[in-house]
CSV table of C-alpha atoms and ligand atoms in Angstrom, one decimal:
chain,number,residue,atom,x,y,z
A,1,MET,CA,-0.1,0.0,0.0
A,2,THR,CA,1.2,3.5,-0.7
A,3,LEU,CA,1.8,6.1,2.0
A,4,SER,CA,-0.3,9.1,1.9
A,5,VAL,CA,-0.3,12.3,3.9
A,6,SER,CA,-3.3,14.7,4.3
A,7,SER,CA,-4.0,17.8,6.3
A,8,ALA,CA,-7.1,19.2,4.3
A,9,PHE,CA,-9.5,19.2,7.6
A,10,ASP,CA,-10.1,21.5,10.4
A,11,GLY,CA,-7.0,22.7,12.1
A,12,GLY,CA,-4.8,20.5,9.8
A,13,ASN,CA,-1.2,21.8,8.9
A,14,ILE,CA,1.7,20.1,6.8
A,15,ARG,CA,3.0,20.1,3.4
A,16,LEU,CA,4.2,16.8,1.9
A,17,VAL,CA,7.7,17.0,0.5
A,18,ALA,CA,8.8,13.5,-0.4
A,19,VAL,CA,7.8,9.7,0.3
A,20,ASP,CA,10.7,7.1,0.2
A,21,GLY,CA,9.6,3.8,1.6
A,22,ASP,CA,8.7,4.3,5.2
A,23,ARG,CA,10.2,7.8,5.3
A,24,ILE,CA,8.1,10.8,4.8
A,25,ASP,CA,9.9,14.3,4.5
A,26,LEU,CA,7.5,17.0,5.4
A,27,GLU,CA,7.2,20.9,6.2
A,28,ILE,CA,5.1,22.9,8.6
A,29,VAL,CA,3.2,25.7,6.8
A,30,SER,CA,3.7,29.4,8.1
A,31,ASP,CA,0.5,31.2,9.4
A,32,HIS,CA,-1.0,33.0,6.6
A,33,GLN,CA,0.5,36.6,6.2
A,34,SER,CA,3.1,35.6,8.9
A,35,ASP,CA,6.5,34.1,9.5
A,36,PHE,CA,5.4,31.9,12.6
A,37,TYR,CA,4.9,28.4,12.4
A,38,GLN,CA,5.1,25.3,14.7
A,39,TRP,CA,1.8,23.8,15.0
A,40,PHE,CA,1.3,20.6,13.0
A,41,HIS,CA,-1.4,18.3,12.5
A,42,PHE,CA,-1.7,15.7,9.7
A,43,ARG,CA,-3.0,12.3,8.9
A,44,VAL,CA,-1.0,9.5,7.5
A,45,THR,CA,-2.9,6.6,5.6
A,46,GLY,CA,-1.8,3.1,4.4
A,47,CYS,CA,0.7,2.8,7.5
A,48,ALA,CA,-0.4,-0.4,9.3
A,49,GLY,CA,2.6,-2.2,10.8
A,50,ARG,CA,5.0,0.3,9.0
A,51,ALA,CA,8.0,1.6,10.9
A,52,LEU,CA,7.3,5.3,9.9
A,53,GLU,CA,10.1,7.9,9.9
A,54,LEU,CA,8.5,11.3,9.7
A,55,ARG,CA,11.2,14.0,9.2
A,56,ILE,CA,9.9,17.8,9.7
A,57,LEU,CA,12.9,19.2,7.5
A,58,ASN,CA,12.0,23.1,8.4
A,59,ALA,CA,11.7,22.5,12.2
A,60,GLY,CA,14.8,24.6,12.9
A,61,GLY,CA,13.2,27.6,11.4
A,62,ALA,CA,10.1,27.4,13.8
A,63,ALA,CA,9.0,30.2,16.0
A,64,TYR,CA,10.5,28.6,19.2
A,65,ALA,CA,13.1,26.0,17.8
A,66,HIS,CA,14.4,25.5,21.3
A,67,GLY,CA,11.1,24.1,22.1
A,68,TRP,CA,12.0,20.9,20.2
A,69,ASP,CA,14.7,19.7,22.5
A,70,GLY,CA,13.1,17.2,25.1
A,71,TYR,CA,9.7,17.4,23.1
A,72,ARG,CA,7.7,14.3,22.0
A,73,ALA,CA,5.0,14.4,19.2
A,74,ARG,CA,1.6,13.0,19.9
A,75,MET,CA,-0.1,10.2,17.7
A,76,SER,CA,-3.7,9.1,17.9
A,77,GLU,CA,-5.3,6.2,15.8
A,78,ASP,CA,-8.8,6.7,17.7
A,79,ARG,CA,-8.8,10.3,17.5
A,80,GLU,CA,-9.6,10.2,21.4
A,81,SER,CA,-6.5,9.2,23.2
A,82,TRP,CA,-2.9,11.2,22.0
A,83,ARG,CA,0.1,9.2,23.1
A,84,GLN,CA,3.7,10.4,22.9
A,85,VAL,CA,5.8,8.8,20.3
A,86,ASP,CA,9.7,8.6,19.8
A,87,THR,CA,10.8,12.0,18.8
A,88,SER,CA,14.4,13.7,18.1
A,89,TYR,CA,15.7,16.9,17.0
A,90,GLN,CA,19.1,17.1,15.4
A,91,GLY,CA,20.5,19.2,12.7
A,92,ARG,CA,17.3,21.5,12.6
A,93,VAL,CA,15.2,18.3,11.6
A,94,LEU,CA,12.5,17.0,13.7
A,95,THR,CA,12.1,12.9,13.5
A,96,ILE,CA,9.1,11.2,14.7
A,97,ARG,CA,9.3,7.6,14.9
A,98,ALA,CA,6.2,5.3,15.2
A,99,THR,CA,4.7,2.2,13.9
A,100,PRO,CA,0.8,2.5,13.8
A,101,THR,CA,-1.5,-0.6,14.1
A,102,THR,CA,-4.2,0.5,11.8
A,103,ASN,CA,-4.0,2.3,8.2
A,104,SER,CA,-4.9,5.8,9.6
A,105,ALA,CA,-2.7,7.4,12.1
A,106,TRP,CA,-3.3,11.0,13.2
A,107,PHE,CA,0.0,13.2,14.2
A,108,ALA,CA,-0.1,16.6,16.0
A,109,TYR,CA,2.1,19.0,18.0
A,110,PHE,CA,-0.4,18.7,20.8
A,111,ALA,CA,-3.9,16.8,21.1
A,112,PRO,CA,-5.8,19.1,18.8
A,113,PHE,CA,-8.9,20.9,20.0
A,114,THR,CA,-10.7,21.6,16.6
A,115,MET,CA,-13.4,24.1,15.8
A,116,GLU,CA,-15.9,21.2,15.3
A,117,ARG,CA,-15.1,20.2,19.2
A,118,HIS,CA,-15.3,24.1,20.1
A,119,HIS,CA,-19.0,23.9,18.5
A,120,ASP,CA,-19.9,21.1,20.6
A,121,LEU,CA,-18.3,22.5,23.7
A,122,ILE,CA,-20.5,25.8,23.2
A,123,ALA,CA,-23.6,23.8,22.4
A,124,GLY,CA,-23.3,21.8,25.5
A,125,ALA,CA,-22.7,24.5,27.8
A,126,ALA,CA,-25.5,26.7,26.4
A,127,LEU,CA,-28.2,23.9,27.2
A,128,HIS,CA,-27.5,24.7,31.0
A,129,PRO,CA,-30.2,26.8,32.1
A,130,ASP,CA,-27.9,29.4,33.8
A,131,VAL,CA,-25.7,30.0,31.0
A,132,GLU,CA,-26.1,32.9,28.6
A,133,HIS,CA,-24.5,32.5,25.3
A,134,ARG,CA,-24.0,35.0,23.0
A,135,SER,CA,-21.7,36.2,19.9
A,136,LEU,CA,-19.7,39.1,20.6
A,137,GLY,CA,-19.1,39.6,17.0
A,138,GLN,CA,-17.4,38.0,13.9
A,139,THR,CA,-13.9,37.1,12.8
A,140,LEU,CA,-12.3,38.1,9.6
A,141,ASP,CA,-13.2,34.9,8.1
A,142,GLY,CA,-16.8,35.1,9.4
A,143,GLN,CA,-16.7,33.0,12.4
A,144,GLU,CA,-18.7,33.8,15.6
A,145,ILE,CA,-16.6,34.9,18.7
A,146,ASP,CA,-18.6,32.8,21.3
A,147,TYR,CA,-19.0,34.2,24.8
A,148,LEU,CA,-20.7,32.5,27.8
A,149,LYS,CA,-21.9,34.2,30.9
A,150,ILE,CA,-22.3,32.2,34.1
A,151,GLY,CA,-23.3,33.3,37.7
A,152,THR,CA,-24.8,36.3,39.2
A,153,GLY,CA,-22.4,37.6,41.7
A,154,PRO,CA,-21.1,41.4,41.7
A,155,LEU,CA,-17.3,40.5,40.8
A,156,SER,CA,-16.4,40.4,37.1
A,157,VAL,CA,-14.4,37.5,36.5
A,158,TRP,CA,-13.0,37.0,32.8
A,159,LEU,CA,-11.5,33.7,31.6
A,160,TYR,CA,-10.4,33.6,27.9
A,161,ALA,CA,-8.1,31.3,26.0
A,162,ARG,CA,-6.4,30.5,22.7
A,163,GLN,CA,-5.4,34.0,21.5
A,164,HIS,CA,-2.7,31.6,20.1
A,165,PRO,CA,-4.6,29.0,18.3
A,166,GLY,CA,-1.6,26.4,18.2
A,167,GLU,CA,-2.0,26.2,22.0
A,168,SER,CA,-4.7,23.8,22.1
A,169,MET,CA,-4.3,23.0,25.8
A,170,ALA,CA,-5.9,26.2,26.5
A,171,GLU,CA,-9.0,25.0,25.3
A,172,TRP,CA,-9.0,21.6,26.8
A,173,TRP,CA,-8.5,23.6,30.2
A,174,MET,CA,-11.7,25.7,29.2
A,175,GLU,CA,-13.3,22.1,28.9
A,176,GLY,CA,-12.5,21.5,32.4
A,177,ALA,CA,-13.3,24.9,33.8
A,178,LEU,CA,-16.9,24.8,32.3
A,179,GLU,CA,-17.6,21.2,33.5
A,180,ARG,CA,-16.6,22.4,37.0
A,181,LEU,CA,-18.3,25.6,37.0
A,182,LEU,CA,-21.6,24.0,35.4
A,183,ASP,CA,-21.8,21.2,38.1
A,184,ASP,CA,-24.6,22.2,40.2
A,185,ALA,CA,-23.7,19.8,43.0
A,186,ASP,CA,-20.0,21.1,43.4
A,187,PRO,CA,-19.8,23.5,46.3
A,188,VAL,CA,-16.9,25.6,44.8
A,189,ALA,CA,-18.7,26.0,41.7
A,190,ARG,CA,-22.0,27.3,43.5
A,191,SER,CA,-20.2,29.7,45.9
A,192,LEU,CA,-18.4,31.2,42.9
A,193,ARG,CA,-21.3,31.6,40.8
A,194,ALA,CA,-23.0,33.3,43.8
A,195,ARG,CA,-20.0,35.7,44.4
A,196,ALA,CA,-19.2,36.5,40.8
A,197,THR,CA,-20.3,36.7,37.4
A,198,PHE,CA,-18.2,34.5,34.8
A,199,HIS,CA,-17.4,36.2,31.5
A,200,ILE,CA,-15.8,33.3,29.3
A,201,VAL,CA,-14.4,33.3,25.7
A,202,PRO,CA,-13.0,29.8,25.2
A,203,ASN,CA,-11.6,30.5,21.9
A,204,MET,CA,-10.4,33.9,21.1
A,205,ASN,CA,-9.1,32.8,17.8
A,206,PRO,CA,-11.3,30.6,15.7
A,207,ASP,CA,-9.7,31.6,12.4
A,208,GLY,CA,-6.2,30.6,13.4
A,209,THR,CA,-7.7,27.3,14.9
A,210,ARG,CA,-9.5,26.2,11.7
A,211,ARG,CA,-6.6,27.4,9.5
A,212,GLY,CA,-4.1,25.5,11.5
A,213,HIS,CA,-2.1,28.6,12.7
A,214,LEU,CA,0.6,28.7,15.4
A,215,ARG,CA,0.1,32.1,16.6
A,216,THR,CA,-1.9,34.6,14.4
A,217,ASN,CA,-5.4,35.2,13.0
A,218,ALA,CA,-6.6,35.2,9.5
A,219,ALA,CA,-4.6,38.5,8.8
A,220,GLY,CA,-1.2,36.9,10.3
A,221,VAL,CA,-1.9,39.1,13.5
A,222,ASN,CA,-0.7,38.2,16.8
A,223,LEU,CA,-3.8,39.0,18.9
A,224,ASN,CA,-1.9,39.3,22.1
A,225,ARG,CA,0.0,42.2,20.8
A,226,GLU,CA,-3.1,44.3,20.0
A,227,TRP,CA,-4.6,45.1,23.4
A,228,HIS,CA,-3.6,48.6,23.4
A,229,ALA,CA,-5.2,49.4,20.1
A,230,PRO,CA,-7.4,46.8,18.6
A,231,SER,CA,-9.0,47.4,15.2
A,232,ALA,CA,-11.7,46.0,13.1
A,233,GLU,CA,-9.4,45.4,10.2
A,234,ARG,CA,-6.5,43.5,12.0
A,235,SER,CA,-7.9,42.3,15.4
A,236,PRO,CA,-11.7,42.2,15.6
A,237,GLU,CA,-11.5,39.3,18.0
A,238,VAL,CA,-9.7,41.6,20.6
A,239,LEU,CA,-11.9,44.7,19.7
A,240,HIS,CA,-15.1,42.9,20.5
A,241,VAL,CA,-14.0,41.1,23.7
A,242,LEU,CA,-12.6,44.5,25.0
A,243,GLU,CA,-15.8,46.4,24.3
A,244,GLU,CA,-17.6,43.8,26.3
A,245,MET,CA,-15.2,44.1,29.1
A,246,LYS,CA,-15.6,47.8,29.1
A,247,ARG,CA,-19.3,47.1,29.7
A,248,THR,CA,-18.9,44.4,32.4
A,249,GLY,CA,-16.0,45.9,34.0
A,250,VAL,CA,-13.0,43.3,35.1
A,251,ASP,CA,-12.1,42.5,38.6
A,252,PHE,CA,-10.2,39.2,37.9
A,253,ALA,CA,-9.1,37.9,34.6
A,254,MET,CA,-7.0,34.7,33.4
A,255,ASP,CA,-5.6,34.4,29.9
A,256,VAL,CA,-4.7,30.7,29.1
A,257,HIS,CA,-1.8,29.8,26.9
A,258,GLY,CA,0.7,27.2,26.3
A,259,ASP,CA,4.5,27.5,26.1
A,260,GLU,CA,6.7,25.5,23.8
A,261,ALA,CA,10.0,25.6,25.9
A,262,ILE,CA,9.3,25.1,29.6
A,263,PRO,CA,8.2,21.7,31.0
A,264,ALA,CA,5.9,23.1,33.6
A,265,ASN,CA,2.9,25.1,34.4
A,266,PHE,CA,3.3,28.7,35.7
A,267,LEU,CA,1.8,32.1,35.7
A,268,ALA,CA,2.9,35.5,34.4
A,269,GLY,CA,1.6,38.6,36.0
A,270,PHE,CA,1.4,42.3,35.3
A,271,GLU,CA,4.6,43.6,37.2
A,272,GLY,CA,5.8,46.8,35.3
A,273,ILE,CA,2.4,48.5,34.7
A,274,PRO,CA,2.4,52.3,35.2
A,275,SER,CA,-0.3,52.1,37.8
A,276,TRP,CA,1.1,49.2,39.9
A,277,LYS,CA,-0.3,48.8,43.2
A,278,GLU,CA,1.3,46.9,46.1
A,279,GLU,CA,-2.2,45.4,47.0
A,280,GLN,CA,-3.0,44.4,43.4
A,281,GLY,CA,0.3,42.6,43.2
A,282,ALA,CA,-0.3,40.7,46.6
A,283,LEU,CA,-3.4,39.4,45.2
A,284,PHE,CA,-1.7,38.0,42.2
A,285,ALA,CA,0.9,36.3,44.6
A,286,ALA,CA,-1.8,35.0,46.9
A,287,TYR,CA,-3.7,33.4,43.9
A,288,SER,CA,-0.3,31.7,42.9
A,289,ASP,CA,0.3,30.4,46.3
A,290,ALA,CA,-3.3,29.0,46.8
A,291,LEU,CA,-2.8,27.3,43.2
A,292,GLU,CA,0.4,25.9,44.2
A,293,ARG,CA,-1.1,24.4,47.3
A,294,LEU,CA,-4.0,23.0,45.4
A,295,SER,CA,-2.2,21.5,42.5
A,296,PRO,CA,1.1,19.5,42.4
A,297,ASP,CA,1.0,20.3,38.6
A,298,PHE,CA,1.6,24.0,39.3
A,299,GLN,CA,4.8,25.5,40.4
A,300,THR,CA,6.4,28.9,40.9
A,301,LYS,CA,10.2,28.2,40.3
A,302,GLN,CA,10.2,28.2,36.5
A,303,GLY,CA,8.5,31.0,34.4
A,304,TYR,CA,9.3,34.3,32.5
A,305,GLU,CA,11.3,37.1,33.4
A,306,ILE,CA,9.5,39.8,35.3
A,307,ALA,CA,9.2,43.3,33.9
A,308,ALA,CA,11.0,46.0,35.6
A,309,PRO,CA,8.9,48.9,37.0
A,310,GLY,CA,7.3,50.8,34.0
A,311,GLN,CA,8.5,48.2,31.5
A,312,ALA,CA,5.1,46.3,31.2
A,313,ASN,CA,4.0,45.4,27.6
A,314,LEU,CA,0.6,47.1,27.5
A,315,SER,CA,-0.1,45.5,23.9
A,316,MET,CA,-0.6,42.2,25.8
A,317,SER,CA,-4.0,41.5,27.7
A,318,THR,CA,-2.6,40.7,31.1
A,319,ALA,CA,-0.9,44.1,31.4
A,320,GLN,CA,-3.6,46.0,29.4
A,321,LEU,CA,-6.4,44.8,31.7
A,322,ALA,CA,-4.7,45.2,35.0
A,323,GLU,CA,-3.7,48.8,33.8
A,324,ARG,CA,-7.0,49.8,32.5
A,325,PHE,CA,-9.2,48.1,35.2
A,326,GLY,CA,-7.0,47.9,38.2
A,327,ALA,CA,-7.9,44.2,38.0
A,328,VAL,CA,-6.0,41.2,39.3
A,329,THR,CA,-4.7,39.6,36.0
A,330,MET,CA,-2.7,36.7,34.9
A,331,THR,CA,-1.3,34.6,31.9
A,332,LEU,CA,-1.5,30.8,32.6
A,333,GLU,CA,1.0,28.9,30.5
A,334,MET,CA,0.8,25.0,30.3
A,335,PRO,CA,3.5,22.9,28.4
A,336,PHE,CA,3.6,21.2,25.1
A,337,LYS,CA,6.1,18.9,26.6
A,338,ASP,CA,5.2,17.5,29.9
A,339,ASN,CA,5.2,18.9,33.7
A,340,ASP,CA,8.7,17.4,34.7
A,341,ASP,CA,7.8,17.6,38.4
A,342,LEU,CA,5.2,15.1,37.7
A,343,PRO,CA,5.8,13.3,34.5
A,344,ASP,CA,3.5,10.9,32.4
A,345,PRO,CA,5.8,8.9,30.0
A,346,GLU,CA,2.7,7.8,28.3
A,347,GLU,CA,0.7,11.0,27.3
A,348,GLY,CA,3.0,13.7,28.5
A,349,TRP,CA,1.1,17.0,29.4
A,350,SER,CA,-2.7,15.9,28.3
A,351,PRO,CA,-6.2,16.9,27.7
A,352,ASP,CA,-7.2,15.2,31.0
A,353,ARG,CA,-4.3,17.1,33.0
A,354,CYS,CA,-5.5,20.4,31.5
A,355,ARG,CA,-9.0,19.7,32.7
A,356,HIS,CA,-7.8,19.0,36.2
A,357,LEU,CA,-5.8,22.0,36.3
A,358,ALA,CA,-8.6,24.2,35.3
A,359,ARG,CA,-10.5,22.7,38.3
A,360,ALA,CA,-7.7,23.6,40.6
A,361,CYS,CA,-7.6,27.2,39.2
A,362,LEU,CA,-11.2,27.6,40.2
A,363,ALA,CA,-10.5,26.2,43.6
A,364,ALA,CA,-7.7,28.5,44.0
A,365,LEU,CA,-9.9,31.5,43.0
A,366,HIS,CA,-12.5,30.4,45.6
A,367,ALA,CA,-9.7,30.2,48.1
A,368,VAL,CA,-8.7,34.1,47.5
A,369,ILE,CA,-12.2,35.4,46.4
A,370,GLY,CA,-12.9,37.0,49.7
A,371,GLN,CA,-9.5,39.1,49.3
A,372,VAL,CA,-10.5,40.0,45.9
A,373,GLU,CA,-13.8,41.3,47.3
A,374,GLU,CA,-11.9,43.2,50.1
A,375,TYR,CA,-9.5,44.9,47.5
A,376,ARG,CA,-12.5,45.8,45.1
A,377,ARG,CA,-14.7,47.4,48.1
B,401,LIG,ZN1,0.5,31.9,23.8
């Protein structure tokens, strides 16, 4: 049987260069109108029992090439469970080796969360009687920007994910967060919904998601560099979400991402904003401490460098929302690799583990919500 490679589906990304026996040479395709690339998601057919050698020839030019060291690609044959497969990075080429048992195997940078799955997530959540679903507007490709409102409390809590569409772990996190928040028997959910109103955008970048992008929208724009001045032409996703935030106000916000290089879960804050207040910073620290106590999958030793006073990048949402609203804001980063403090050799960092971390993040919010109420009084 002849080996065949395809990516003409929701979230697919790969270019076939050559097939030679069981070896397939491939390239990742850049985001449209952008130089960024690193997300891949493709299907190999005709592969049962064959020792595949998949070589991504342009891996060395990817957005975060240092992210390939210690990284293992994911493979699925049932499109439900995604396992790590043998992967090595040498001479700027990423080589994936696997011997599928069936004639159809799927490979991806991380377990994909497609737009079809996104629509299932939104439809399921919207059926809950206490959820208000709305579209905040449309993207450049004409997709809806889905928004969910949950709860009746006075605090405005914003959770939004996937500004960077290749960071699919961010929407697996959203699945876990919504499961917990909408569990009517869960005491943390019941208390949070009484004390706060949750404003949730599970996917900030539907166009990049469907197009198989790493980092940008349909116009090649990095949405997390637009928050100081979003526009209908370049970044309607940010424009519409920020307009809604101005209507609701923001007391607490979490922006959910994935990081290519660091094998750990960590938070980044809003240090360096012009209006920095000690009390605001102390609440970020209190939240981080609470999450560290609640989840062995979260740590505070590894992370990004902290901005010096006055040096915050206000084009990024976490800094912009902390500055504009005086809110407690944060960026959550999860790994493409694994959490090295608690590794899982089979799956690495995985959809299930994203969902569990989301549950812990809500518990951490519950642990500090009295302090947030006090701060906003
Ligand atoms: Zn990101």
